[in-house]
Amino acid sequence: MKEQDLKNAVENIKISENAKLRILERTKINRKEEHIMKSRKKLVPIAIAATLALGITAFAAVTHWSSGFLQKMNIDKNQMERLQNSGSTLITTPNVSDTHDGITVSTAQCLFDGNSVRMSFYVEGYELDKTIEPELEYLNILLDGKIGHNYEWNFFDGIDWTNRKNPVMADGSPVREDKDGNYIRNYRIADGKMEIDLNWSPFIDGDGRLSEEDLSGKTITVIMRNFGNKKGKWTLEWTFDNLEQGKTFTLNYALGDTGAKVKEVTLYSASCVVKYDFPKKDMETDAYDENGKLYKTTDFAEPPALVGVKLKDGTVLTDINDGGSNGYENGNLNEFISRVNFSRITDPDEIESLLFVKNQLKATLAENDCYAVKLK
Amino acid sequence: MNHLSLRPNDEEIENTVNKYSNMLFRLCFTMLRNNQDAEDAVSDVFVKYISGNHKFSDEEHKKAWLISVATNRCRDMLKFYKIRRHLNLDDVAEYCGKDDYFEILSELLTLPEKYRTVIHLHYVEGYKTAEIAKMLDISPSAVRKRLQYGRDKLKIEYGKGVF
């Protein structure tokens, strides 16, 4: 690959004129409303801080769960106790660690629900000022010795995004900003360790294609190399076993007049797989060339996405979709498969219906913005 | 030293959006890997721009500030916002005038975020290691390592590196 080709390729990416107009409009509106936003800003974090402080105390009494992991999965105290008492293997704490040159890496938690993997690791002995972002040069995953793909990891930076519009620090205090308005982060958790959080979609291969694979009994190896100037290799290895089996529902439910039918859903505690009867259909969409000129391009249509669930106790959760993958697998162009990671742990037995979005443009969704598909 | 105005008026906002939205969108797209999230991130950057008393010594300073805010915003979105974490190949295809570009963009966007961001800032925006380090609040040696890793992965042939 030539340097100039890379530059040319990226410079082909241009914002559309419509998007630019939307941004301009939003910026100007915010400028006019700024004085209102300022006064709200001061009030909100205090209320959240009080709520969080209670929550964290309750967790601490139970066990030492990693901070970023808890926040990512929106785990509450009742769920945690239920999981601990039931002997569930949904979340495990593999007792593996590796020490080199004064730095110890250990596994904090591993969540594998039979479909998606979330992991967190503790790092001790890597000394840095708490506001400086730690450096880990490489993190690789091997599955039975073969290279894993499609994972993202980061050091937990102390910011709690439970309330996505108004984040606070993990200890409940308000997030402070530097002179440029960027959040000041804290990469050390309460006991002075650092934490690495990782999401992995093990069922997608290196070419971005979906493939079925069972992780049961397979060995996972996580290799980390070089923390800042501390050179070395840290290796953690354990085996997935006693895996949760998904709960499959055959539904054959038509989603309004969209032409999509939900054929089958397999629910796991932290993810799900939705199979639609939705033959591949190309459609024309608008795009802009490098000169801002409108042209037509083809894309394939997608069925309504799973965005939420309604629980048997009446609770409606419309923000449960935490990414995943969509597409046609194994060359079958009649069956659209959506693999969705959940933003929280949800007991499949507690779900009454699944919510599929009718209007994807709305920022905040209510139950009546969705098709509700009852599980039978 | 002449400082650019603290609180931009409508005209300044318009000029800034027109001048930098493409550059920021490219960067945010490289980090977030889909159109909609990139647009949201750019929008958030400009809201930040108008909501503080920012002093910029010149346009380069202002551009560097916008990049720094954009990279922070994207990092936050990647961590905890409800965004599409997978690579949207359809979005990539939308920007490919030549077939070769599809392959190049796909390879770049398959790199882990931290590597593709420094590759972007260095090879596309032309920033030097020290400048990137300042923008991303990491050490110059970390930038060099990330560039090295990214280059190895992408097998970039380069002759006029500016380290």
XYZ file of C-alpha atoms in Angstrom:
539
model
C 0.000 0.000 0.000
C 1.412 3.385 -0.942
C 1.260 6.285 1.474
C -0.367 8.504 -1.157
C -3.034 5.877 -1.908
C -3.938 5.697 1.767
C -4.254 9.482 1.885
C -6.342 9.560 -1.288
C -8.613 6.780 -0.077
C -9.340 8.483 3.244
C -9.778 11.867 1.598
C -12.590 10.323 -0.437
C -14.572 10.299 2.795
C -16.619 13.468 2.783
C -19.466 14.654 4.899
C -22.707 15.139 3.004
C -24.109 18.640 2.539
C -27.264 17.594 4.394
C -25.251 16.356 7.358
C -23.282 19.591 7.385
C -26.496 21.596 7.462
C -27.855 19.485 10.324
C -24.650 20.046 12.288
C -24.719 23.783 11.645
C -28.329 24.012 12.736
C -27.702 22.028 15.924
C -24.647 24.125 16.768
C -26.528 27.392 16.385
C -29.477 26.137 18.430
C -27.148 25.051 21.218
C -25.511 28.449 21.222
C -28.882 30.092 21.813
C -29.808 27.649 24.569
C -26.438 27.671 26.248
C -27.440 29.665 29.313
C -30.190 27.140 30.055
C -27.842 24.180 29.701
C -25.327 25.684 32.101
C -27.736 25.901 34.995
C -28.909 22.324 34.467
C -25.345 21.058 34.337
C -24.709 21.974 37.960
C -27.733 20.202 39.341
C -27.767 16.867 37.571
C -24.450 15.286 38.607
C -25.150 15.800 42.308
C -28.311 13.742 42.204
C -26.583 11.009 40.228
C -23.607 10.997 42.544
C -25.811 10.245 45.534
C -27.540 7.377 43.748
C -24.304 5.875 42.570
C -22.612 6.070 45.913
C -25.337 3.853 47.367
C -25.037 1.410 44.487
C -21.299 1.057 44.748
C -21.426 0.446 48.504
C -23.897 -2.340 47.940
C -21.704 -3.981 45.292
C -18.609 -3.740 47.446
C -20.305 -5.766 50.167
C -20.849 -8.614 47.738
C -17.590 -9.070 45.891
C -14.758 -7.287 44.089
C -16.261 -6.822 40.691
C -14.421 -4.758 38.144
C -15.793 -1.243 37.777
C -15.847 -0.966 34.005
C -17.387 -4.406 33.681
C -20.254 -3.598 36.034
C -21.017 -0.392 34.220
C -20.865 -1.927 30.785
C -23.342 -4.589 31.710
C -25.576 -2.402 33.899
C -25.565 -5.140 36.512
C -27.591 -4.380 39.614
C -27.225 -5.810 43.099
C -30.112 -8.259 42.808
C -28.830 -9.718 39.580
C -25.372 -10.047 41.053
C -26.619 -11.896 44.102
C -28.821 -14.119 41.998
C -25.932 -15.015 39.731
C -23.635 -15.723 42.661
C -26.144 -17.849 44.509
C -27.295 -19.834 41.493
C -23.798 -21.056 40.682
C -24.253 -19.664 37.193
C -21.228 -19.879 34.949
C -22.385 -16.870 32.963
C -19.804 -14.750 34.738
C -16.653 -16.461 35.893
C -13.494 -15.285 37.549
C -10.756 -17.463 36.066
C -7.951 -17.565 38.591
C -5.098 -16.875 36.219
C -2.349 -14.295 36.408
C 1.121 -13.622 35.057
C 3.920 -11.469 36.498
C 6.941 -9.951 34.759
C 9.215 -7.098 35.665
C 7.041 -6.073 38.609
C 3.782 -5.976 36.637
C 1.056 -8.517 37.369
C -1.843 -9.072 35.004
C -4.797 -11.105 36.216
C -8.260 -11.972 34.991
C -10.985 -10.062 36.820
C -14.164 -11.314 35.168
C -15.175 -13.177 32.065
C -18.733 -13.175 30.805
C -19.569 -15.711 28.136
C -23.216 -16.456 27.546
C -22.672 -18.921 24.724
C -22.682 -16.172 22.115
C -20.708 -13.065 23.070
C -17.658 -12.539 25.288
C -16.840 -9.624 27.617
C -13.737 -9.736 29.764
C -11.913 -7.512 32.200
C -8.356 -7.741 33.496
C -6.492 -6.111 36.364
C -3.015 -4.637 35.928
C -0.884 -4.075 39.047
C 2.580 -2.583 39.338
C 2.449 -0.391 36.247
C 3.178 2.987 37.788
C 1.901 6.117 36.075
C 0.166 9.268 37.168
C -3.502 8.335 37.430
C -4.590 10.847 34.781
C -2.136 9.636 32.124
C -3.496 7.055 29.726
C -1.639 3.759 30.190
C 0.040 2.161 27.206
C -0.339 -1.451 26.205
C 1.314 -2.088 22.871
C -0.391 -5.338 21.858
C -3.265 -7.442 23.064
C -3.910 -10.648 21.142
C -6.454 -13.388 21.615
C -5.895 -16.990 20.587
C -8.639 -19.570 20.503
C -7.199 -23.086 20.626
C -4.020 -21.535 19.247
C -5.722 -19.787 16.320
C -5.761 -16.004 16.090
C -9.014 -14.413 17.236
C -10.523 -11.376 15.532
C -13.059 -8.656 16.114
C -12.333 -7.460 19.583
C -11.923 -4.004 21.075
C -10.284 -3.232 24.388
C -9.494 -0.179 26.452
C -8.222 0.823 29.853
C -11.092 1.773 32.164
C -10.767 5.539 32.608
C -12.873 5.946 35.756
C -15.853 7.550 34.055
C -19.247 6.040 34.747
C -21.552 6.353 31.726
C -24.590 4.747 33.340
C -26.369 8.015 32.704
C -25.124 8.582 29.202
C -25.996 12.252 29.028
C -24.413 13.112 32.367
C -21.458 10.880 33.195
C -19.869 10.934 36.657
C -16.697 9.416 38.073
C -16.901 5.850 39.410
C -16.837 7.163 43.002
C -19.870 9.320 42.254
C -18.043 12.636 42.085
C -18.651 14.931 39.103
C -16.412 14.536 36.083
C -13.957 17.438 35.913
C -12.839 19.015 32.674
C -9.460 20.443 31.666
C -9.045 23.909 30.181
C -10.023 22.620 26.741
C -13.223 21.045 28.011
C -11.972 17.450 27.819
C -12.832 15.095 30.645
C -10.065 14.467 33.188
C -9.822 10.705 33.488
C -8.664 8.473 36.320
C -7.108 5.233 35.203
C -6.682 3.849 38.724
C -9.591 2.070 40.362
C -10.219 2.231 44.104
C -7.465 -0.210 45.155
C -4.848 1.379 42.883
C -4.993 -1.218 40.108
C -5.705 -0.457 36.477
C -8.354 -2.275 34.545
C -8.600 -3.384 30.932
C -12.071 -4.089 29.507
C -12.538 -6.141 26.357
C -15.467 -7.033 24.068
C -15.137 -9.883 21.630
C -17.386 -11.270 18.922
C -15.932 -14.759 18.525
C -18.309 -15.850 15.783
C -17.010 -13.484 13.116
C -13.941 -14.560 11.194
C -10.966 -12.464 10.089
C -12.635 -11.438 6.831
C -15.624 -9.973 8.633
C -17.805 -12.910 7.629
C -20.179 -14.541 10.040
C -19.518 -18.142 10.904
C -20.952 -20.580 13.397
C -18.568 -21.869 16.030
C -18.900 -23.438 19.433
C -16.463 -22.255 22.091
C -17.315 -25.025 24.522
C -14.181 -26.698 25.856
C -11.890 -24.450 23.858
C -8.839 -22.782 25.324
C -8.599 -19.029 25.264
C -5.191 -17.380 25.474
C -4.875 -13.649 26.044
C -1.422 -12.247 25.347
C -0.395 -8.743 26.330
C 2.931 -7.233 25.315
C 4.794 -4.156 26.545
C 3.243 -1.798 29.052
C 4.841 1.545 28.208
C 8.576 1.171 28.678
C 8.193 -2.146 30.528
C 8.923 -4.702 27.838
C 7.631 -8.209 28.240
C 4.916 -10.690 27.488
C 2.070 -11.518 29.835
C -0.005 -14.601 29.038
C -3.335 -15.657 30.536
C -4.914 -18.931 29.542
C -8.051 -20.797 30.570
C -10.832 -22.929 29.131
C -14.465 -22.161 28.419
C -16.643 -24.808 29.934
C -20.130 -25.460 31.318
C -21.531 -22.966 28.886
C -24.969 -21.500 29.076
C -27.295 -22.861 26.429
C -29.394 -20.306 24.616
C -33.165 -20.457 24.788
C -34.714 -20.666 21.321
C -38.197 -19.468 20.369
C -39.832 -20.134 16.998
C -42.032 -17.120 16.355
C -42.881 -16.512 12.674
C -44.121 -13.022 13.534
C -44.615 -10.470 10.723
C -43.328 -7.006 11.609
C -46.122 -4.764 10.309
C -45.920 -4.068 6.587
C -42.110 -4.099 6.483
C -41.996 -7.408 4.676
C -39.865 -8.857 7.482
C -40.886 -11.822 9.573
C -39.090 -12.786 12.797
C -38.639 -16.532 12.348
C -36.587 -17.528 15.328
C -34.860 -15.927 18.294
C -32.243 -17.473 20.549
C -31.875 -15.574 23.806
C -28.788 -15.613 25.973
C -28.244 -13.673 29.170
C -26.213 -10.945 27.526
C -26.951 -11.269 23.829
C -29.291 -12.825 21.292
C -29.472 -14.106 17.742
C -32.476 -13.086 15.634
C -33.256 -14.897 12.380
C -35.574 -13.065 9.994
C -37.373 -14.237 6.924
C -36.212 -11.272 4.835
C -34.865 -12.025 1.339
C -32.012 -9.765 0.251
C -33.396 -6.702 -1.470
C -31.197 -4.049 -3.075
C -32.339 -0.468 -2.865
C -31.099 2.856 -4.150
C -29.894 5.403 -1.651
C -28.522 8.932 -1.957
C -24.791 9.552 -1.610
C -22.461 12.428 -2.359
C -19.279 12.358 -4.403
C -16.076 14.195 -3.510
C -17.431 17.409 -5.039
C -20.557 17.279 -2.927
C -22.630 16.168 -5.935
C -25.579 13.900 -5.255
C -25.549 10.458 -6.846
C -27.364 7.184 -6.381
C -25.776 4.103 -4.875
C -27.143 0.670 -4.025
C -27.451 -0.804 -0.581
C -29.403 -3.746 0.755
C -32.440 -3.208 2.913
C -32.439 -4.265 6.563
C -35.378 -5.467 8.643
C -36.415 -3.593 11.826
C -33.694 -4.010 14.449
C -34.146 -5.466 17.912
C -33.738 -2.510 20.268
C -35.384 -3.559 23.494
C -37.306 -5.972 25.642
C -40.369 -5.840 27.835
C -39.986 -7.815 31.061
C -42.740 -9.820 32.727
C -42.883 -7.270 35.564
C -43.825 -4.573 33.022
C -40.396 -2.914 32.786
C -39.648 -1.663 29.278
C -35.988 -1.413 28.243
C -35.481 0.298 24.886
C -31.710 0.784 25.060
C -30.597 -2.810 25.248
C -28.907 -3.042 21.836
C -25.164 -2.633 22.365
C -23.969 -3.337 18.843
C -23.268 -6.595 17.086
C -23.476 -7.680 13.486
C -26.078 -8.062 10.750
C -26.115 -9.890 7.461
C -26.738 -12.995 5.401
C -24.702 -15.989 6.522
C -23.349 -18.936 4.582
C -24.706 -17.656 1.292
C -28.372 -17.942 2.337
C -29.868 -14.739 0.899
C -33.346 -15.407 2.272
C -32.459 -15.440 5.948
C -31.184 -12.224 7.530
C -29.352 -12.869 10.799
C -28.799 -10.234 13.462
C -26.459 -10.928 16.369
C -27.101 -8.394 19.107
C -25.006 -7.789 22.218
C -27.057 -6.569 25.181
C -26.063 -3.582 27.254
C -27.132 -5.402 30.421
C -27.619 -8.905 31.760
C -31.196 -9.993 31.272
C -32.589 -13.334 32.387
C -34.260 -14.888 29.304
C -36.961 -16.306 31.577
C -37.950 -12.798 32.654
C -38.558 -11.478 29.139
C -42.161 -11.165 28.007
C -41.680 -9.572 24.579
C -38.999 -8.377 22.220
C -39.171 -4.847 20.822
C -38.228 -4.154 17.189
C -37.915 -0.518 16.211
C -40.443 1.052 13.826
C -38.710 4.392 13.426
C -34.932 4.368 13.605
C -34.614 8.147 13.469
C -35.908 8.809 16.979
C -33.240 9.355 19.595
C -35.340 8.140 22.532
C -37.678 5.239 21.979
C -40.876 4.329 23.801
C -42.721 1.013 23.688
C -45.183 2.293 21.069
C -42.310 3.150 18.724
C -41.659 -0.567 18.445
C -43.243 -3.765 17.236
C -43.726 -5.928 20.332
C -43.190 -9.624 19.633
C -44.444 -11.782 22.465
C -42.402 -14.865 23.369
C -44.429 -18.044 23.522
C -0.492 37.901 20.149
C -3.880 38.113 18.469
C -6.347 35.627 19.835
C -9.278 34.408 17.793
C -12.602 35.417 19.305
C -13.723 33.683 22.507
C -17.416 33.288 21.830
C -18.054 32.699 18.134
C -20.980 34.438 16.486
C -23.205 32.814 13.861
C -20.906 33.780 11.011
C -17.831 32.386 12.745
C -19.697 29.190 13.542
C -20.694 28.817 9.909
C -17.153 29.443 8.700
C -15.726 26.954 11.185
C -18.257 24.257 10.313
C -17.652 24.774 6.597
C -13.914 24.730 6.997
C -13.450 21.801 9.375
C -16.485 19.519 9.145
C -14.972 17.412 6.355
C -11.664 16.969 8.124
C -13.401 16.087 11.404
C -15.880 13.773 9.706
C -13.038 11.828 8.054
C -11.299 11.461 11.396
C -14.467 10.456 13.261
C -15.409 8.010 10.512
C -11.968 6.412 10.763
C -12.425 6.042 14.517
C -16.114 5.056 14.668
C -16.434 3.304 11.316
C -19.920 4.379 10.328
C -21.624 7.486 8.958
C -24.237 8.202 11.564
C -21.949 7.952 14.574
C -19.337 10.091 12.816
C -21.921 12.785 12.126
C -23.047 12.723 15.773
C -19.460 13.034 16.967
C -18.701 15.988 14.672
C -21.861 17.681 15.829
C -20.814 17.240 19.467
C -17.402 18.756 18.711
C -18.945 21.948 17.341
C -21.337 22.193 20.279
C -18.286 22.015 22.533
C -16.631 24.671 20.385
C -19.422 27.187 20.930
C -19.995 26.433 24.594
C -16.656 27.459 26.095
C -14.346 30.436 26.245
C -11.645 28.960 24.068
C -8.626 31.044 23.163
C -6.908 30.055 19.942
C -3.619 31.681 19.031
C -4.085 30.888 15.322
C -5.999 28.600 12.959
C -3.554 25.722 13.470
C -4.157 25.887 17.197
C -7.897 25.872 16.612
C -7.650 22.899 14.230
C -5.534 20.934 16.724
C -8.065 21.707 19.466
C -10.958 20.477 17.312
C -9.046 17.261 16.547
C -8.256 16.715 20.201
C -11.900 17.163 21.215
C -13.044 14.917 18.347
C -10.710 12.059 19.285
C -11.802 12.269 22.920
C -15.444 12.316 21.897
C -15.011 9.281 19.658
C -13.162 7.387 22.376
C -16.026 8.047 24.773
C -18.563 6.931 22.207
C -16.624 3.764 21.496
C -16.503 2.895 25.152
C -19.906 3.515 26.547
C -22.337 4.817 23.998
C -24.780 2.629 22.206
C -23.094 2.550 18.859
C -22.597 0.017 16.152
C -19.278 -1.598 16.993
C -18.976 -3.642 13.834
C -17.406 -2.308 10.664
C -20.115 -1.218 8.229
C -18.752 -2.233 4.824
C -21.666 -0.510 3.086
C -20.590 2.812 4.570
C -17.059 2.120 3.386
C -18.278 1.263 -0.115
C -20.080 4.606 -0.284
C -16.742 6.415 -0.277
C -14.835 4.333 -2.760
C -14.406 5.931 -6.136
C -11.935 3.195 -7.113
C -12.074 -0.457 -6.188
C -8.557 -0.175 -4.775
C -9.779 2.348 -2.262
C -12.323 -0.098 -0.866
C -9.536 -2.506 -0.024
C -7.376 0.245 1.475
C -10.163 1.683 3.612
C -11.303 -1.762 4.723
C -7.763 -2.634 5.802
C -7.337 0.641 7.662
C -10.681 0.325 9.410
C -9.965 -3.238 10.489
C -7.019 -2.061 12.599
C -7.724 -1.542 16.313
C -8.925 2.008 16.996
C -5.769 3.332 18.622
C -3.651 2.384 15.603
C -5.993 3.649 12.918
C -6.306 7.016 14.694
C -2.573 7.742 14.709
C -2.189 6.396 11.162
C -4.953 8.789 10.101
C -3.484 11.811 11.869
C -0.008 11.132 10.503
C -0.601 9.979 6.938
C -3.815 11.822 6.116
C -3.653 15.012 8.157
C 0.140 15.184 8.059
C 0.846 15.683 11.757
C 4.215 14.835 13.281
C 4.703 12.417 16.160
C 5.065 15.138 18.782
C 1.961 16.942 17.571
C -0.109 13.746 17.638
C 1.191 12.952 21.121
C -0.028 16.322 22.341
C -3.438 15.956 20.705
C -4.030 12.464 22.045
C -2.386 13.117 25.406
C -0.007 10.195 25.060
C 3.769 10.006 24.862
C 5.659 10.498 21.562
C 7.126 7.014 21.950
C 3.615 5.580 22.194
C 2.715 7.378 18.967
C 5.800 5.968 17.266
C 4.949 2.446 18.412
C 1.373 2.755 17.199
C 2.562 4.078 13.849
C 5.038 1.243 13.569
C 2.398 -1.359 14.360
C -0.093 0.234 11.975
C 2.503 0.433 9.202
C 3.461 -3.190 9.694
C -0.150 -4.248 9.482
C -0.949 -2.114 6.451
C 2.452 -2.660 4.824
C 2.699 1.019 3.965
C 5.479 1.952 1.571
C 6.685 5.349 2.592
C 9.543 7.543 1.587
C 8.909 10.910 3.093
C 8.105 10.132 6.693
C 8.078 13.121 8.991
C 8.958 11.731 12.401
